[in-house]
mmCIF file of C-alpha atoms in Angstrom:
data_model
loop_
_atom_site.group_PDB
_atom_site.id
_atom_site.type_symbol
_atom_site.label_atom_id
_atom_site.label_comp_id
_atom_site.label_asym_id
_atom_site.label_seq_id
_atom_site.Cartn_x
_atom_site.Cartn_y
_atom_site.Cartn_z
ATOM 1 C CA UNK K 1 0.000 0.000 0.000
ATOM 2 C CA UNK K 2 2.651 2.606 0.799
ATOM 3 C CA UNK K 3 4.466 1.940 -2.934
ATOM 4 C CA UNK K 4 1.290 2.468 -4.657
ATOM 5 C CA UNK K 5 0.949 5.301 -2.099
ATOM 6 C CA UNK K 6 3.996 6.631 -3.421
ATOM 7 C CA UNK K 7 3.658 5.947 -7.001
ATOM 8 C CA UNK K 8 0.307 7.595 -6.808
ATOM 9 C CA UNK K 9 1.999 10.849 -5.479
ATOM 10 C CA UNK K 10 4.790 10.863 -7.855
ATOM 11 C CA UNK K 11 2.549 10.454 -10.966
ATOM 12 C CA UNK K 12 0.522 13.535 -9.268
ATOM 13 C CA UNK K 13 3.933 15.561 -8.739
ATOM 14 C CA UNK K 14 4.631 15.019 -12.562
ATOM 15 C CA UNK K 15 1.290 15.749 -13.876
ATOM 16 C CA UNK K 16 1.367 18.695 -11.929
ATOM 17 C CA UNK K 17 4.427 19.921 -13.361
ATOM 18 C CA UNK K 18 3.415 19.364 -16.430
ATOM 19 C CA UNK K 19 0.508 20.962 -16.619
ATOM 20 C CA UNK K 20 2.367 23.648 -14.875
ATOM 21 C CA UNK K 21 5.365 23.931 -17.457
ATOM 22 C CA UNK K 22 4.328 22.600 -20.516
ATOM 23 C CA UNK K 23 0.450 23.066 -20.878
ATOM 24 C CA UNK K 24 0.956 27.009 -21.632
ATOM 25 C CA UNK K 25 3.659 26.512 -23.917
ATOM 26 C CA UNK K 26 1.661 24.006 -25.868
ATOM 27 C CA UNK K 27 -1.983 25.886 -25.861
ATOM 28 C CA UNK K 28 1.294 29.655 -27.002
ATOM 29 C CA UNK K 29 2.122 27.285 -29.843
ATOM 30 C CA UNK K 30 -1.263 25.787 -31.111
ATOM 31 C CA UNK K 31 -2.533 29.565 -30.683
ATOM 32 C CA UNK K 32 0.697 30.460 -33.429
ATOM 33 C CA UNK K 33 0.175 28.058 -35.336
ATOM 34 C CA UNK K 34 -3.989 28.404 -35.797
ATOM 35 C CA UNK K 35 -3.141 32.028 -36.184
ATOM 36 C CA UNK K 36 -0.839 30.836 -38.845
ATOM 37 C CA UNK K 37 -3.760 28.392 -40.168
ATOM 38 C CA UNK K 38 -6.628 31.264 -41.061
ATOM 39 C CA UNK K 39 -3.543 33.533 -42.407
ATOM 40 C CA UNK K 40 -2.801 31.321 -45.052
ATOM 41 C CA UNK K 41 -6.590 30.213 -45.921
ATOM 42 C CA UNK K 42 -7.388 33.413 -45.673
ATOM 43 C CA UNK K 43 -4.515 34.555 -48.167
ATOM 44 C CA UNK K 44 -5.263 31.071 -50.856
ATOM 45 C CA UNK K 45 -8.922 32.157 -50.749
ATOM 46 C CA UNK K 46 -8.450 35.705 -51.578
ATOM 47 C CA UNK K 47 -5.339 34.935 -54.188
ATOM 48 C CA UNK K 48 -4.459 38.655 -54.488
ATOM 49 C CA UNK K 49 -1.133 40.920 -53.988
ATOM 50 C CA UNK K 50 -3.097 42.965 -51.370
ATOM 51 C CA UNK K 51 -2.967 39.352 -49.062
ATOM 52 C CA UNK K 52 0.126 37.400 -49.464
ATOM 53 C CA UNK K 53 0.564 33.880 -48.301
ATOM 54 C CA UNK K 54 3.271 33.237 -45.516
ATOM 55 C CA UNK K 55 5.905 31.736 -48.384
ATOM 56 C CA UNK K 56 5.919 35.101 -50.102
ATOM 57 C CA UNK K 57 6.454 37.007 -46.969
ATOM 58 C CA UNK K 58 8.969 34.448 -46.051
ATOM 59 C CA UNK K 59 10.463 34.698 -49.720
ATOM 60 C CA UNK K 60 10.904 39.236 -48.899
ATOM 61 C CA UNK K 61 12.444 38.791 -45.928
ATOM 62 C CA UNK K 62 14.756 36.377 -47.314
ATOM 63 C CA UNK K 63 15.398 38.374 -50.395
ATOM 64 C CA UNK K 64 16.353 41.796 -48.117
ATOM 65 C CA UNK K 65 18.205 39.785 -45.165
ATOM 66 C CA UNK K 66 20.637 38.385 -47.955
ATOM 67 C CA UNK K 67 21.183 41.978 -49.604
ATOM 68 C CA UNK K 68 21.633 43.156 -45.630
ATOM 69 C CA UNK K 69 18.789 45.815 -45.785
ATOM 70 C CA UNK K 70 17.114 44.267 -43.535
ATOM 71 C CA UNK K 71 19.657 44.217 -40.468
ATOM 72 C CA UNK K 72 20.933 47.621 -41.439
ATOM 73 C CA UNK K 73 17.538 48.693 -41.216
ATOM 74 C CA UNK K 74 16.767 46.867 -37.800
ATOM 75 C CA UNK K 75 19.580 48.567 -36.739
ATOM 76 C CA UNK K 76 19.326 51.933 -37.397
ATOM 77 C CA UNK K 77 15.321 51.761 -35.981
ATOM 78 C CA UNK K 78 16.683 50.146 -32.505
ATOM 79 C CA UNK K 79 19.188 52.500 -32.081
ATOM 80 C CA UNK K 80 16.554 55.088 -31.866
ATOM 81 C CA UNK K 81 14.169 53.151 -30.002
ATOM 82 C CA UNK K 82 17.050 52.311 -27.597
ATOM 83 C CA UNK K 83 17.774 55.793 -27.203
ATOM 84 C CA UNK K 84 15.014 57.234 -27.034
ATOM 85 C CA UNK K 85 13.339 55.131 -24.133
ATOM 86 C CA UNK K 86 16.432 55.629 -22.099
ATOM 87 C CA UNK K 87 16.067 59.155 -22.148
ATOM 88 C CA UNK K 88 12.323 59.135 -21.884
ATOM 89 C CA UNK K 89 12.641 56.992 -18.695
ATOM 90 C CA UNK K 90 15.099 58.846 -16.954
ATOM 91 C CA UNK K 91 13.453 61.955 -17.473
ATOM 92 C CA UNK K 92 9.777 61.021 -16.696
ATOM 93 C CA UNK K 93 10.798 59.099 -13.697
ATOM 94 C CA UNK K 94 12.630 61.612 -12.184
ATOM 95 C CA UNK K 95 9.837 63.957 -13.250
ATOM 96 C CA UNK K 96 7.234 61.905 -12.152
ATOM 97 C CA UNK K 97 8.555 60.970 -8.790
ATOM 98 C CA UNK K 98 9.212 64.829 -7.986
ATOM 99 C CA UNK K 99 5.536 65.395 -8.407
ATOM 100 C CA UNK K 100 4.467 62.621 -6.867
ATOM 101 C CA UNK K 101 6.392 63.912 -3.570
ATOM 102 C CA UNK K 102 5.028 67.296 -3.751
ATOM 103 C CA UNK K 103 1.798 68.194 -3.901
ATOM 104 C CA UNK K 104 1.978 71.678 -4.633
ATOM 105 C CA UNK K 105 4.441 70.918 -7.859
ATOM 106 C CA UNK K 106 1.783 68.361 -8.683
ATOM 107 C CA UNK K 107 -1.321 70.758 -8.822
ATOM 108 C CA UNK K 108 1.207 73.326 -10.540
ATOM 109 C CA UNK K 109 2.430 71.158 -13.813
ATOM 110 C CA UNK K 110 -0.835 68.936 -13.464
ATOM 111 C CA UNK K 111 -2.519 71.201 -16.578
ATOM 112 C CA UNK K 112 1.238 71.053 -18.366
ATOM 113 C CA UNK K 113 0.631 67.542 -17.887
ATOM 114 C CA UNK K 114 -2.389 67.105 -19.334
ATOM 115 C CA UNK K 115 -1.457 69.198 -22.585
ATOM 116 C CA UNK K 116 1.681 67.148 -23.754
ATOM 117 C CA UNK K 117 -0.570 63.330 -22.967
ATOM 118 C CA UNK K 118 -2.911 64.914 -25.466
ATOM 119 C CA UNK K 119 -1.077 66.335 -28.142
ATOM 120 C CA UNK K 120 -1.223 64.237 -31.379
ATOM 121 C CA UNK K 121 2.457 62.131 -31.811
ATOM 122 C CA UNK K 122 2.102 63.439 -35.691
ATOM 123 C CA UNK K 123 2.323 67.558 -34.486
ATOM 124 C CA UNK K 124 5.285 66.576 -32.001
ATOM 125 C CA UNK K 125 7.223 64.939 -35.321
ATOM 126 C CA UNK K 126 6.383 67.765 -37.372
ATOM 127 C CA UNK K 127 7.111 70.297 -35.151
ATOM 128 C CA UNK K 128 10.376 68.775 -34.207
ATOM 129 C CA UNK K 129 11.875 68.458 -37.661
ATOM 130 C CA UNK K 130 10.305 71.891 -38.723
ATOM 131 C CA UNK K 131 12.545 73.572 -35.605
ATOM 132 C CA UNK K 132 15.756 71.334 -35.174
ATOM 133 C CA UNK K 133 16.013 69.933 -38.758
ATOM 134 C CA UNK K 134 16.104 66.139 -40.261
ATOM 135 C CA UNK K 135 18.725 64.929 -38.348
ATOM 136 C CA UNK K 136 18.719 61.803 -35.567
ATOM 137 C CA UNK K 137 18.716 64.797 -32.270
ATOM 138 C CA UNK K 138 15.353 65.815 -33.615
ATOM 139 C CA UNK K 139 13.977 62.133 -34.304
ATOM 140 C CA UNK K 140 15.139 60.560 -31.194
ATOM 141 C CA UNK K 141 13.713 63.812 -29.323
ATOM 142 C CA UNK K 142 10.353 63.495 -30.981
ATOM 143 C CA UNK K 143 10.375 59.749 -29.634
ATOM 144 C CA UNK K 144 10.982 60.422 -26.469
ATOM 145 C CA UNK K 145 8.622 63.557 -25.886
ATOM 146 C CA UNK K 146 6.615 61.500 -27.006
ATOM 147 C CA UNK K 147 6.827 58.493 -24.212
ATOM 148 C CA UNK K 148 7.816 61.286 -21.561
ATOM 149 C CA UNK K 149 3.978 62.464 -19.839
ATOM 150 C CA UNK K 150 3.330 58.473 -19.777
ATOM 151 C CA UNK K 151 6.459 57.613 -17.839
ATOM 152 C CA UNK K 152 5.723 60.724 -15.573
ATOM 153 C CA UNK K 153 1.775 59.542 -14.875
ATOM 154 C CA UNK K 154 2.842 56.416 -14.274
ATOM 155 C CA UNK K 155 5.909 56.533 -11.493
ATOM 156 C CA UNK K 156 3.921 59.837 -9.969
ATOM 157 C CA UNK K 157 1.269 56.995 -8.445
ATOM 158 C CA UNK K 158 4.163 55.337 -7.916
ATOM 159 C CA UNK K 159 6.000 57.694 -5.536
ATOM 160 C CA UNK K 160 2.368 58.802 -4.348
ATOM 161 C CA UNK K 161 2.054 54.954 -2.769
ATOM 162 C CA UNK K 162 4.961 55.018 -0.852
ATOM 163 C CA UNK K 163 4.468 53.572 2.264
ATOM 164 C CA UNK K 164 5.487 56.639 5.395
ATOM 165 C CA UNK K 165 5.688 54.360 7.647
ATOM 166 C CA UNK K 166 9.108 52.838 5.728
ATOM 167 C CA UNK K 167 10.022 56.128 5.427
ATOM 168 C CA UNK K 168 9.962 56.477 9.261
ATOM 169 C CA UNK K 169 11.679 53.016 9.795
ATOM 170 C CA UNK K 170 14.442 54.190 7.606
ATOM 171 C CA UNK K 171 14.618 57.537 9.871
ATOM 172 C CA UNK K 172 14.775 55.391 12.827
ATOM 173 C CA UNK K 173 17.461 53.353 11.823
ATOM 174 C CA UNK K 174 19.630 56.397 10.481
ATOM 175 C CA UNK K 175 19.991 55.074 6.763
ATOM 176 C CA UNK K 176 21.436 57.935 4.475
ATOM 177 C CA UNK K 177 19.908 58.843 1.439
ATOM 178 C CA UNK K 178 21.454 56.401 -0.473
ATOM 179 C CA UNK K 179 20.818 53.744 1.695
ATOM 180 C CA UNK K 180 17.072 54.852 2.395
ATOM 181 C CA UNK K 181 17.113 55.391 -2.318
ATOM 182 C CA UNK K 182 18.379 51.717 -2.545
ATOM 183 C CA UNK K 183 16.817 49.971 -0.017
ATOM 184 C CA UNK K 184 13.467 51.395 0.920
ATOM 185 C CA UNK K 185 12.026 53.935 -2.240
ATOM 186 C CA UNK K 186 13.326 52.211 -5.278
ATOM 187 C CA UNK K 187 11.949 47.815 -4.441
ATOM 188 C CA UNK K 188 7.936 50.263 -3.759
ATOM 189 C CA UNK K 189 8.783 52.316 -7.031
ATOM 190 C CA UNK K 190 9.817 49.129 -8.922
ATOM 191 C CA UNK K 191 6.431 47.502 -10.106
ATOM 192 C CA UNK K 192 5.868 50.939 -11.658
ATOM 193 C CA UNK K 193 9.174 51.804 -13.056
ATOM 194 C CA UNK K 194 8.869 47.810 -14.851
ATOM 195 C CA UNK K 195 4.856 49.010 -16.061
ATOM 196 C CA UNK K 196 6.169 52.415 -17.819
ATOM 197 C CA UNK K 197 9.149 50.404 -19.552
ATOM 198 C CA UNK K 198 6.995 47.379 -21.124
ATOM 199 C CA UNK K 199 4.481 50.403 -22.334
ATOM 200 C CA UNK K 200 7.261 52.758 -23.392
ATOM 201 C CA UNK K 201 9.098 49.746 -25.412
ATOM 202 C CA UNK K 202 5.109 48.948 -26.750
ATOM 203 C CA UNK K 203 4.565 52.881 -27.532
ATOM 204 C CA UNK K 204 7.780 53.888 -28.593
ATOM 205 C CA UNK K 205 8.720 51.525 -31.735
ATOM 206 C CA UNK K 206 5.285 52.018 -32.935
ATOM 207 C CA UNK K 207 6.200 56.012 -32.708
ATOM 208 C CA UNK K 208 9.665 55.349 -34.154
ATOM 209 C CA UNK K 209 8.394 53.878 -37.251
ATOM 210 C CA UNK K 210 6.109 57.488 -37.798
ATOM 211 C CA UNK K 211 9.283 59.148 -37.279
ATOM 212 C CA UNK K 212 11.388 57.390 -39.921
ATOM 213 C CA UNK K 213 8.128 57.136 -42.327
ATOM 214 C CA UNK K 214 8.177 61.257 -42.192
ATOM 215 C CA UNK K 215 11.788 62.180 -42.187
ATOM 216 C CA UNK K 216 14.651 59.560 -41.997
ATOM 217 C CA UNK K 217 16.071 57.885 -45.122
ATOM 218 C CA UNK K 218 16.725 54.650 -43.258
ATOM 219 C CA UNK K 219 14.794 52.560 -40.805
ATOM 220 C CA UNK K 220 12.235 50.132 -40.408
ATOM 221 C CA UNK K 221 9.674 52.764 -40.952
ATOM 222 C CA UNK K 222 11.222 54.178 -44.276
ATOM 223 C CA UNK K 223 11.412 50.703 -45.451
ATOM 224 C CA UNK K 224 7.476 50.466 -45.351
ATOM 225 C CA UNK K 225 6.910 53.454 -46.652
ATOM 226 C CA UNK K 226 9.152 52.773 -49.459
ATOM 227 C CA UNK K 227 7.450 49.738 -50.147
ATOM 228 C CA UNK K 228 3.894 50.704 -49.794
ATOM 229 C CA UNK K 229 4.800 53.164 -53.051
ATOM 230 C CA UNK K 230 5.557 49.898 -55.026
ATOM 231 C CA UNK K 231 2.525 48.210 -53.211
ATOM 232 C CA UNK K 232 4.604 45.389 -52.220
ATOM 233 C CA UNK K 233 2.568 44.125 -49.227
ATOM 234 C CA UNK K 234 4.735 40.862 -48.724
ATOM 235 C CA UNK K 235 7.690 43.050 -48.242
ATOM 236 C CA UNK K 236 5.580 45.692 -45.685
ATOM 237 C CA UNK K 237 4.389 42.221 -43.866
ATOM 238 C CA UNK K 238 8.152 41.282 -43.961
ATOM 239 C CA UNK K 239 9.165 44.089 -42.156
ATOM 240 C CA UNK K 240 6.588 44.195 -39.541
ATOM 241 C CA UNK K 241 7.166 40.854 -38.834
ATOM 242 C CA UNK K 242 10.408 40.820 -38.138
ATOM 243 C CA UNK K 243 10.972 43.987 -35.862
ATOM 244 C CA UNK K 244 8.206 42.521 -34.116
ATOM 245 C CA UNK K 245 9.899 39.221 -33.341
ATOM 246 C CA UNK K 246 13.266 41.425 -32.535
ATOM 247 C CA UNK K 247 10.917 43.688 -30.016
ATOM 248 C CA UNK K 248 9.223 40.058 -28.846
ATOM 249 C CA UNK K 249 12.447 38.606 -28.373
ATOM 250 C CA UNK K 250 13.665 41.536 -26.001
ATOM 251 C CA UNK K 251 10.991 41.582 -23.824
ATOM 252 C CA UNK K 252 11.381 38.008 -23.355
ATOM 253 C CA UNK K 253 14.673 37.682 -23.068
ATOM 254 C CA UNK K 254 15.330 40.928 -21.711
ATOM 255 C CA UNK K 255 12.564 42.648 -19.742
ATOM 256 C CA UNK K 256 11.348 39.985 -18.187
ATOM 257 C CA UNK K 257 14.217 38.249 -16.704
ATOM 258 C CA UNK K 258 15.889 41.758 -15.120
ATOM 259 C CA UNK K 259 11.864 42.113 -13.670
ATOM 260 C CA UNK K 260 11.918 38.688 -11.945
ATOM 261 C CA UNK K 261 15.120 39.598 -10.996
ATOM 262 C CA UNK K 262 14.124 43.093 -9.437
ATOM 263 C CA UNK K 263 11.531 41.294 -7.935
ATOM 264 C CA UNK K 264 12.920 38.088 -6.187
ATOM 265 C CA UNK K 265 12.556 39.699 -2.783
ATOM 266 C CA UNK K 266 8.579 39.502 -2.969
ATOM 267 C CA UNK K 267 6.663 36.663 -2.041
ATOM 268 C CA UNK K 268 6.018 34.315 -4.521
ATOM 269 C CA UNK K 269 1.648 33.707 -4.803
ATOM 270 C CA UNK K 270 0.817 29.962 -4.628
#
């Protein structure tokens, strides 16, 4: 009775963990692939240029990674996606968590606030090649105004939940302001500071590709335009597909890994 006991429980234990580790990778995959499924149906059905099968998509990006378009042009559009969320990040968090702290700065820049979340991302491109020229300074800037009031709404809750009575504990105990920065603001700001980057890296690409459409002769976003003038949709879907697998590949290789590890010090939920 106790080996069948035991048995029993180890054949539980293993079902558990696979249901636990390879269940959701299996339901990801059959998700991809019946995506895949109604893609191509849907493209043999309609047998036109304006829907392309996956082989002629496949066959573009082939063609333009051989040439080396294509990673020159992946390049060039996450070097200003890179820089532009760095500087968008450090400047709305630091932005963000002043007003959080203060109330009076708060109710002061509130209405400024307000005005940039709801200007249109087209008049901020426009306006910033019309006054600092086509040049990167003025695309990279345009980027990151762009991303700037979101980062700033988003770590002001932030530093608006801080918990006082840490910030007494830390008074207690004497920490300096480094020590109090490290050890006591930054683990309450992080689940905020991780929420503004996965939506900056989400809204900034997608503004990066305006930018290059409108005034850069290289990029990801020049590339489409370029190719919707010759109406060659298998090269547009080529494109898209593969700076999305480059920003999917980041995030999970990338983001996610430095927020579990940010995050180790919380208690895991059963």
């Amino acid at each position: 009775m106790a080996v069948e006991a035991q048995a029993t429980e180890a054949e539980s234990r293993l079902h558990r963990l696979a249901s636990r580790g390879w269940a959701p990778k299996a339901l990801t995959l059959v998700s991809l692939l019946g995506l895949l499924a109604i893609w191509w149906i849907a493209a043999v059905i309609a047998d036109s240029r304006v829907l392309p099968a996956p082989p002629a998509v496949l066959d573009a990006l082939h063609r333009d990674a051989v040439t080396g378009e294509l990673w020159f042009n992946l390049a060039m559009t996450l070097m200003r996606v890179f820089f532009a969320f760095v500087t968008a990040m450090v400047i709305g968090s630091a932005i963000g968590i002043a007003l959080g702290m203060s109330a009076s700065a708060n109710r002061f820049f509130d209405p400024w606030l307000i005005l940039f979340l709801n200007i249109p991302a087209l008049v901020v491109i426009v306006l910033a090649y019309i006054w600092f020229g086509l040049n990167e300074v003025a695309a990279i800037g345009a980027i990151a105004v762009n991303k700037i009031p979101n980062v700033v709404v988003t770590m002001r809750e932030g530093a608006r939940a801080l918990d006082p009575q840490l910030a007494e504990m830390a008074k207690v105990y004497r920490f300096g302001r480094a020590k109090t920065l490290r050890h006591v603001i930054l683990p309450q700001l992080q689940p905020y500071f991780a929420a503004a980057s996965r939506s900056g890296l989400a809204l900034i690409w997608k503004i990066a590709l305006v930018v290059e459409l409108l005034g850069r002769s290289n990029g990801v976003g020049f590339q489409i335009h370029l190719y919707f003038q010759l109406f060659d949709v298998a090269a547009i879907l080529a494109y898209t597909l593969a700076f999305v697998v480059v920003m999917l590949l980041i995030e999970f290789l990338l983001v996610q890994p430095l927020e579990a590890r940010s995050t180790r010090w919380r208690p895991k939920r059963a």
